[in-house]
mmCIF file of C-alpha atoms in Angstrom:
data_model
loop_
_atom_site.group_PDB
_atom_site.id
_atom_site.type_symbol
_atom_site.label_atom_id
_atom_site.label_comp_id
_atom_site.label_asym_id
_atom_site.label_seq_id
_atom_site.Cartn_x
_atom_site.Cartn_y
_atom_site.Cartn_z
ATOM 1 C CA MET C 1 -39.269 33.597 -22.979
ATOM 2 C CA SER C 2 -37.723 30.519 -21.192
ATOM 3 C CA TYR C 3 -34.867 28.605 -22.452
ATOM 4 C CA PHE C 4 -33.576 25.024 -22.065
ATOM 5 C CA ARG C 5 -30.121 25.336 -20.382
ATOM 6 C CA ILE C 6 -28.550 22.279 -21.813
ATOM 7 C CA THR C 7 -25.161 20.661 -20.316
ATOM 8 C CA LEU C 8 -23.130 18.170 -21.994
ATOM 9 C CA HIS C 9 -22.497 15.581 -19.383
ATOM 10 C CA ARG C 10 -21.377 12.463 -21.250
ATOM 11 C CA SER C 11 -18.690 12.502 -24.056
ATOM 12 C CA ALA C 12 -20.144 11.200 -27.599
ATOM 13 C CA ILE C 13 -17.024 9.326 -28.264
ATOM 14 C CA GLY C 14 -17.868 6.385 -30.245
ATOM 15 C CA LEU C 15 -21.525 6.994 -30.566
ATOM 16 C CA PRO C 16 -23.172 6.919 -34.183
ATOM 17 C CA ALA C 17 -22.487 10.049 -36.238
ATOM 18 C CA ARG C 18 -26.261 10.890 -36.116
ATOM 19 C CA THR C 19 -25.952 11.544 -32.379
ATOM 20 C CA ARG C 20 -22.673 13.438 -32.686
ATOM 21 C CA GLY C 21 -24.396 15.573 -35.403
ATOM 22 C CA VAL C 22 -27.362 16.235 -32.995
ATOM 23 C CA LEU C 23 -25.046 17.483 -30.423
ATOM 24 C CA ALA C 24 -23.156 19.540 -32.905
ATOM 25 C CA ALA C 25 -26.307 21.008 -33.866
ATOM 26 C CA LEU C 26 -27.335 22.162 -30.484
ATOM 27 C CA GLY C 27 -23.603 23.510 -30.281
ATOM 28 C CA LEU C 28 -22.151 21.184 -27.971
ATOM 29 C CA HIS C 29 -18.622 20.339 -28.902
ATOM 30 C CA LYS C 30 -17.037 19.379 -25.410
ATOM 31 C CA ARG C 31 -18.058 18.016 -22.127
ATOM 32 C CA SER C 32 -19.202 20.659 -19.435
ATOM 33 C CA GLN C 33 -20.136 22.932 -22.122
ATOM 34 C CA THR C 34 -23.534 24.585 -21.623
ATOM 35 C CA VAL C 35 -25.726 26.188 -24.185
ATOM 36 C CA TYR C 36 -29.193 27.870 -24.130
ATOM 37 C CA HIS C 37 -31.913 27.206 -26.838
ATOM 38 C CA PRO C 38 -35.484 28.391 -26.386
ATOM 39 C CA VAL C 39 -38.498 26.090 -25.349
ATOM 40 C CA GLU C 40 -39.711 24.967 -28.737
ATOM 41 C CA ALA C 41 -40.678 21.774 -29.899
ATOM 42 C CA GLN C 42 -37.781 21.613 -32.631
ATOM 43 C CA PHE C 43 -35.208 21.955 -29.733
ATOM 44 C CA ALA C 44 -36.969 19.532 -27.425
ATOM 45 C CA GLY C 45 -36.557 16.961 -30.051
ATOM 46 C CA MET C 46 -33.198 17.407 -30.544
ATOM 47 C CA ILE C 47 -32.567 16.860 -26.766
ATOM 48 C CA MET C 48 -34.608 13.933 -26.781
ATOM 49 C CA LYS C 49 -32.278 12.381 -29.337
ATOM 50 C CA VAL C 50 -29.463 12.863 -26.782
ATOM 51 C CA LYS C 51 -31.016 12.635 -23.685
ATOM 52 C CA GLU C 52 -28.686 10.168 -22.164
ATOM 53 C CA LEU C 53 -25.717 12.290 -22.678
ATOM 54 C CA VAL C 54 -26.939 15.940 -21.360
ATOM 55 C CA LYS C 55 -28.287 17.755 -18.231
ATOM 56 C CA VAL C 56 -31.232 19.897 -19.214
ATOM 57 C CA GLU C 57 -32.985 22.614 -16.887
ATOM 58 C CA GLU C 58 -35.678 25.288 -17.823
ATOM 59 C CA VAL C 59 -34.375 28.779 -17.459
ATOM 60 C CA GLU C 60 -36.099 32.057 -17.605
ATOM 61 C CA ARG C 61 -33.099 33.800 -19.262
ATOM 62 C CA LYS C 62 -29.646 33.034 -20.523
ATOM 63 C CA LEU C 63 -26.925 33.393 -17.968
ATOM 64 C CA ASP C 64 -23.712 34.962 -18.757
ATOM 65 C CA LYS C 65 -20.220 33.423 -18.139
ATOM 66 C CA TRP C 66 -19.896 35.497 -14.813
ATOM 67 C CA GLU C 67 -23.182 34.412 -13.410
ATOM 68 C CA VAL C 68 -22.291 30.667 -14.141
ATOM 69 C CA LYS C 69 -19.024 31.176 -12.345
ATOM 70 C CA ALA C 70 -20.981 32.697 -9.254
ATOM 71 C CA GLU C 71 -23.163 29.857 -9.153
ATOM 72 C CA ARG C 72 -20.405 27.454 -9.002
ATOM 73 C CA ARG C 73 -18.526 29.088 -6.558
ATOM 74 C CA PRO C 74 -18.509 27.255 -3.024
ATOM 75 C CA ASP C 75 -19.936 28.995 0.118
ATOM 76 C CA SER C 76 -17.095 30.902 1.460
ATOM 77 C CA GLY C 77 -17.411 28.979 5.042
ATOM 78 C CA PHE C 78 -17.571 32.409 7.093
ATOM 79 C CA TYR C 79 -19.625 35.264 7.252
ATOM 80 C CA LEU C 80 -19.056 38.859 8.892
ATOM 81 C CA GLU C 81 -21.518 39.849 11.508
ATOM 82 C CA LYS C 82 -20.290 43.601 11.408
ATOM 83 C CA MET C 83 -18.133 45.194 8.640
ATOM 84 C CA ALA C 84 -14.715 46.079 9.898
ATOM 85 C CA PRO C 85 -13.474 49.485 9.405
ATOM 86 C CA ARG C 86 -11.415 49.399 5.819
ATOM 87 C CA MET C 87 -7.954 50.525 6.182
ATOM 88 C CA GLU C 88 -7.877 51.550 2.437
ATOM 89 C CA ASP C 89 -8.803 55.236 3.488
ATOM 90 C CA GLU C 90 -5.975 55.599 6.033
ATOM 91 C CA GLY C 91 -3.588 54.031 3.695
ATOM 92 C CA GLN C 92 -4.576 56.075 0.888
ATOM 93 C CA LYS C 93 -4.190 59.443 2.861
ATOM 94 C CA VAL C 94 -0.874 58.306 4.164
ATOM 95 C CA GLY C 95 0.264 57.609 0.458
ATOM 96 C CA SER C 96 -0.951 60.735 -0.921
ATOM 97 C CA ARG C 97 0.875 62.781 1.882
ATOM 98 C CA VAL C 98 4.223 60.603 0.830
ATOM 99 C CA LEU C 99 3.576 61.580 -2.684
ATOM 100 C CA ALA C 100 3.081 65.089 -2.014
ATOM 101 C CA ARG C 101 6.087 65.352 -0.098
ATOM 102 C CA LEU C 102 8.234 63.471 -2.856
ATOM 103 C CA ARG C 103 7.065 65.908 -5.467
ATOM 104 C CA GLY C 104 8.821 68.728 -3.276
ATOM 105 C CA GLU C 105 5.865 69.835 -1.692
ATOM 106 C CA ASP C 106 7.221 69.322 1.609
ATOM 107 C CA GLU C 107 10.985 70.020 2.244
ATOM 108 C CA SER C 108 11.734 67.290 4.833
ATOM 109 C CA GLN C 109 13.359 64.923 2.606
ATOM 110 C CA VAL C 110 13.458 61.724 4.309
ATOM 111 C CA VAL C 111 10.089 60.510 4.454
ATOM 112 C CA GLU C 112 9.710 56.626 5.871
ATOM 113 C CA GLY C 113 12.915 55.462 4.247
ATOM 114 C CA VAL C 114 12.467 57.214 1.107
ATOM 115 C CA ARG C 115 15.055 60.099 0.590
ATOM 116 C CA ARG C 116 14.947 62.302 -2.299
ATOM 117 C CA GLU C 117 18.274 63.057 -4.270
ATOM 118 C CA GLY C 118 18.244 65.314 -7.200
ATOM 119 C CA GLY C 119 15.663 64.496 -9.584
ATOM 120 C CA GLY C 120 15.278 60.820 -8.449
ATOM 121 C CA GLU C 121 14.247 58.963 -5.227
ATOM 122 C CA VAL C 122 16.883 56.842 -3.114
ATOM 123 C CA ARG C 123 15.642 54.212 -0.983
ATOM 124 C CA VAL C 124 17.632 54.090 2.483
ATOM 125 C CA MET Z 1 4.086 -21.501 -14.107
ATOM 126 C CA PHE Z 2 5.353 -18.369 -12.542
ATOM 127 C CA GLY Z 3 7.327 -15.363 -13.438
ATOM 128 C CA ALA Z 4 7.121 -12.962 -16.511
ATOM 129 C CA PHE Z 5 6.846 -15.587 -19.322
ATOM 130 C CA ARG Z 6 4.148 -17.819 -17.859
ATOM 131 C CA ALA Z 7 1.223 -18.656 -20.201
ATOM 132 C CA THR Z 8 -1.662 -16.982 -19.237
ATOM 133 C CA ASN Z 9 -4.761 -16.272 -21.672
ATOM 134 C CA SER Z 10 -4.001 -12.709 -21.911
ATOM 135 C CA LEU Z 11 -0.013 -13.160 -22.735
ATOM 136 C CA SER Z 12 -0.443 -16.045 -25.160
ATOM 137 C CA GLY Z 13 -3.605 -14.672 -27.076
ATOM 138 C CA GLY Z 14 -3.229 -11.102 -27.169
ATOM 139 C CA LEU Z 15 -6.161 -8.989 -26.351
ATOM 140 C CA LEU Z 16 -8.430 -10.558 -23.940
ATOM 141 C CA TRP Z 17 -11.116 -8.413 -22.018
ATOM 142 C CA LYS Z 18 -13.038 -10.081 -19.453
ATOM 143 C CA ILE Z 19 -16.290 -8.958 -18.494
ATOM 144 C CA PRO Z 20 -17.641 -10.068 -15.067
ATOM 145 C CA TRP Z 21 -20.792 -11.944 -15.196
ATOM 146 C CA ARG Z 22 -22.560 -9.773 -12.520
ATOM 147 C CA LEU Z 23 -22.656 -6.113 -11.887
ATOM 148 C CA SER Z 24 -21.380 -4.861 -8.843
ATOM 149 C CA PRO Z 25 -23.658 -2.957 -6.196
ATOM 150 C CA THR Z 26 -22.046 0.149 -7.205
ATOM 151 C CA GLN Z 27 -22.486 -0.274 -11.067
ATOM 152 C CA LYS Z 28 -26.048 -1.075 -10.214
ATOM 153 C CA TYR Z 29 -26.369 2.137 -7.975
ATOM 154 C CA ARG Z 30 -25.100 4.219 -10.697
ATOM 155 C CA GLN Z 31 -27.208 2.628 -13.560
ATOM 156 C CA ARG Z 32 -30.060 3.668 -11.423
ATOM 157 C CA GLN Z 33 -28.976 6.991 -11.062
ATOM 158 C CA ARG Z 34 -28.371 7.388 -14.932
ATOM 159 C CA LEU Z 35 -32.013 6.028 -15.514
ATOM 160 C CA LYS Z 36 -33.246 8.684 -13.346
ATOM 161 C CA ALA Z 37 -31.314 11.342 -14.926
ATOM 162 C CA VAL Z 38 -33.033 10.375 -18.163
ATOM 163 C CA ASP Z 39 -36.226 10.389 -16.487
ATOM 164 C CA ASN Z 40 -35.694 13.940 -15.378
ATOM 165 C CA VAL Z 41 -34.645 15.107 -18.543
ATOM 166 C CA VAL Z 42 -37.668 13.895 -19.933
ATOM 167 C CA GLU Z 43 -39.733 15.164 -17.273
ATOM 168 C CA THR Z 44 -38.061 18.658 -17.825
ATOM 169 C CA LEU Z 45 -38.821 18.710 -21.390
ATOM 170 C CA SER Z 46 -42.441 17.879 -21.003
ATOM 171 C CA THR Z 47 -43.350 20.208 -18.473
ATOM 172 C CA ALA Z 48 -41.451 22.996 -20.253
ATOM 173 C CA LEU Z 49 -43.320 22.443 -23.375
ATOM 174 C CA ALA Z 50 -46.970 22.030 -21.324
ATOM 175 C CA LYS Z 51 -46.591 25.204 -20.162
ATOM 176 C CA LYS Z 52 -46.668 26.666 -23.771
ATOM 177 C CA GLY Z 53 -49.173 24.101 -24.747
ATOM 178 C CA GLU Z 54 -47.040 22.447 -27.195
ATOM 179 C CA THR Z 55 -46.412 18.751 -27.463
ATOM 180 C CA LEU Z 56 -43.885 16.672 -29.227
ATOM 181 C CA LYS Z 57 -44.524 13.012 -30.734
ATOM 182 C CA SER Z 58 -41.255 11.470 -29.787
ATOM 183 C CA LEU Z 59 -41.893 12.855 -26.094
ATOM 184 C CA GLU Z 60 -45.365 11.476 -25.877
ATOM 185 C CA ARG Z 61 -44.343 7.910 -27.402
ATOM 186 C CA TRP Z 62 -41.519 8.001 -24.794
ATOM 187 C CA LYS Z 63 -43.707 8.667 -22.004
ATOM 188 C CA TYR Z 64 -46.514 6.257 -23.337
ATOM 189 C CA GLU Z 65 -43.971 3.144 -23.790
ATOM 190 C CA MET Z 66 -41.145 3.497 -21.502
ATOM 191 C CA PRO Z 67 -41.493 2.843 -18.001
ATOM 192 C CA THR Z 68 -39.707 5.179 -15.447
ATOM 193 C CA GLU Z 69 -36.962 4.201 -13.116
ATOM 194 C CA ALA Z 70 -39.408 3.357 -10.216
ATOM 195 C CA GLU Z 71 -41.720 1.569 -12.412
ATOM 196 C CA MET Z 72 -39.192 -0.733 -13.939
ATOM 197 C CA LEU Z 73 -38.444 -4.479 -12.688
ATOM 198 C CA ALA Z 74 -35.015 -4.907 -11.181
ATOM 199 C CA LYS Z 75 -34.641 -7.383 -14.057
ATOM 200 C CA ASP Z 76 -34.998 -4.887 -16.425
ATOM 201 C CA LYS Z 77 -32.772 -2.386 -15.051
ATOM 202 C CA TYR Z 78 -29.760 -4.714 -14.805
ATOM 203 C CA THR Z 79 -30.142 -7.431 -17.329
ATOM 204 C CA ILE Z 80 -31.196 -7.596 -20.860
ATOM 205 C CA PHE Z 81 -32.776 -10.203 -23.154
ATOM 206 C CA ASP Z 82 -30.746 -12.457 -25.234
ATOM 207 C CA ARG Z 83 -31.680 -15.268 -26.926
ATOM 208 C CA LYS Z 84 -28.386 -17.456 -26.975
ATOM 209 C CA GLU Z 85 -28.010 -17.355 -23.032
ATOM 210 C CA LYS Z 86 -29.073 -19.771 -20.829
ATOM 211 C CA LYS Z 87 -32.463 -18.467 -19.273
ATOM 212 C CA TYR Z 88 -32.303 -15.746 -21.873
ATOM 213 C CA ARG Z 89 -31.008 -12.996 -19.600
ATOM 214 C CA LYS Z 90 -27.405 -11.524 -19.371
ATOM 215 C CA GLY Z 91 -25.907 -8.435 -17.648
ATOM 216 C CA ILE Z 92 -27.021 -5.146 -19.353
ATOM 217 C CA HIS Z 93 -23.160 -4.098 -18.875
ATOM 218 C CA LYS Z 94 -22.633 -6.719 -21.790
ATOM 219 C CA LEU Z 95 -24.581 -4.147 -23.954
ATOM 220 C CA PRO Z 96 -21.934 -2.102 -25.957
ATOM 221 C CA LYS Z 97 -21.904 1.720 -24.803
ATOM 222 C CA TRP Z 98 -24.337 0.543 -21.964
ATOM 223 C CA THR Z 99 -23.835 3.499 -19.907
ATOM 224 C CA ARG Z 100 -25.020 5.999 -22.741
ATOM 225 C CA VAL Z 101 -27.917 3.983 -24.387
ATOM 226 C CA SER Z 102 -31.311 3.588 -23.409
ATOM 227 C CA GLN Z 103 -32.287 -0.002 -22.745
ATOM 228 C CA ARG Z 104 -35.668 -0.470 -21.030
ATOM 229 C CA LEU Z 105 -37.776 -2.930 -22.609
ATOM 230 C CA ASN Z 106 -37.203 -6.453 -23.030
ATOM 231 C CA PRO Z 107 -39.649 -9.063 -25.176
ATOM 232 C CA PRO Z 108 -42.776 -9.908 -22.834
ATOM 233 C CA GLY Z 109 -42.417 -13.165 -21.137
ATOM 234 C CA TYR Z 110 -38.899 -13.265 -21.057
#
């Protein structure tokens, strides 16, 4: 099933109430708003009434907000030929070691600027 | 004659809007883009409905009666008929809401 993807491009300010009524019936209340309606004669007729104000495309399915956003996102301007090794894994290991030490599993108290005293931590 | 209290039309008469006599080349360009945009919408609707084997009276009528942007004469794109004007034509920008209404046909012969 295909849909009309209708975007309100021009405002209907100052236009006849009939025109604004058609836009409201289509569910368009503000500029740049997009709605989807199935490809049927009744919706085509409504679009014909406001054809000067809207942009229309035929699409196969309704796109959700995130897909529309992804469409609008500009090209990043670069690409990676080869993925660099991620630092995350290393960082997590170090982090867990630090945590383990702080929990008291290891008695060496001073770890990368953090000293354990009593129940709390003191940064040095 | 000069200064803040000079007697100009807008100062002595209150509201005065001046609409230039002719469209600028940029206005004409944008007018063409708008005409094309409307043609695109009509085209999209008709192809989408044709795929389903449906049709629409208003759509058929538009396609039968209205010239597309490419078929229109420059005269009809940028001017409209007015019986009060000298030579019966005035700039389309004198038409209220002219950027948001369709005005493509004029009386034959004028």
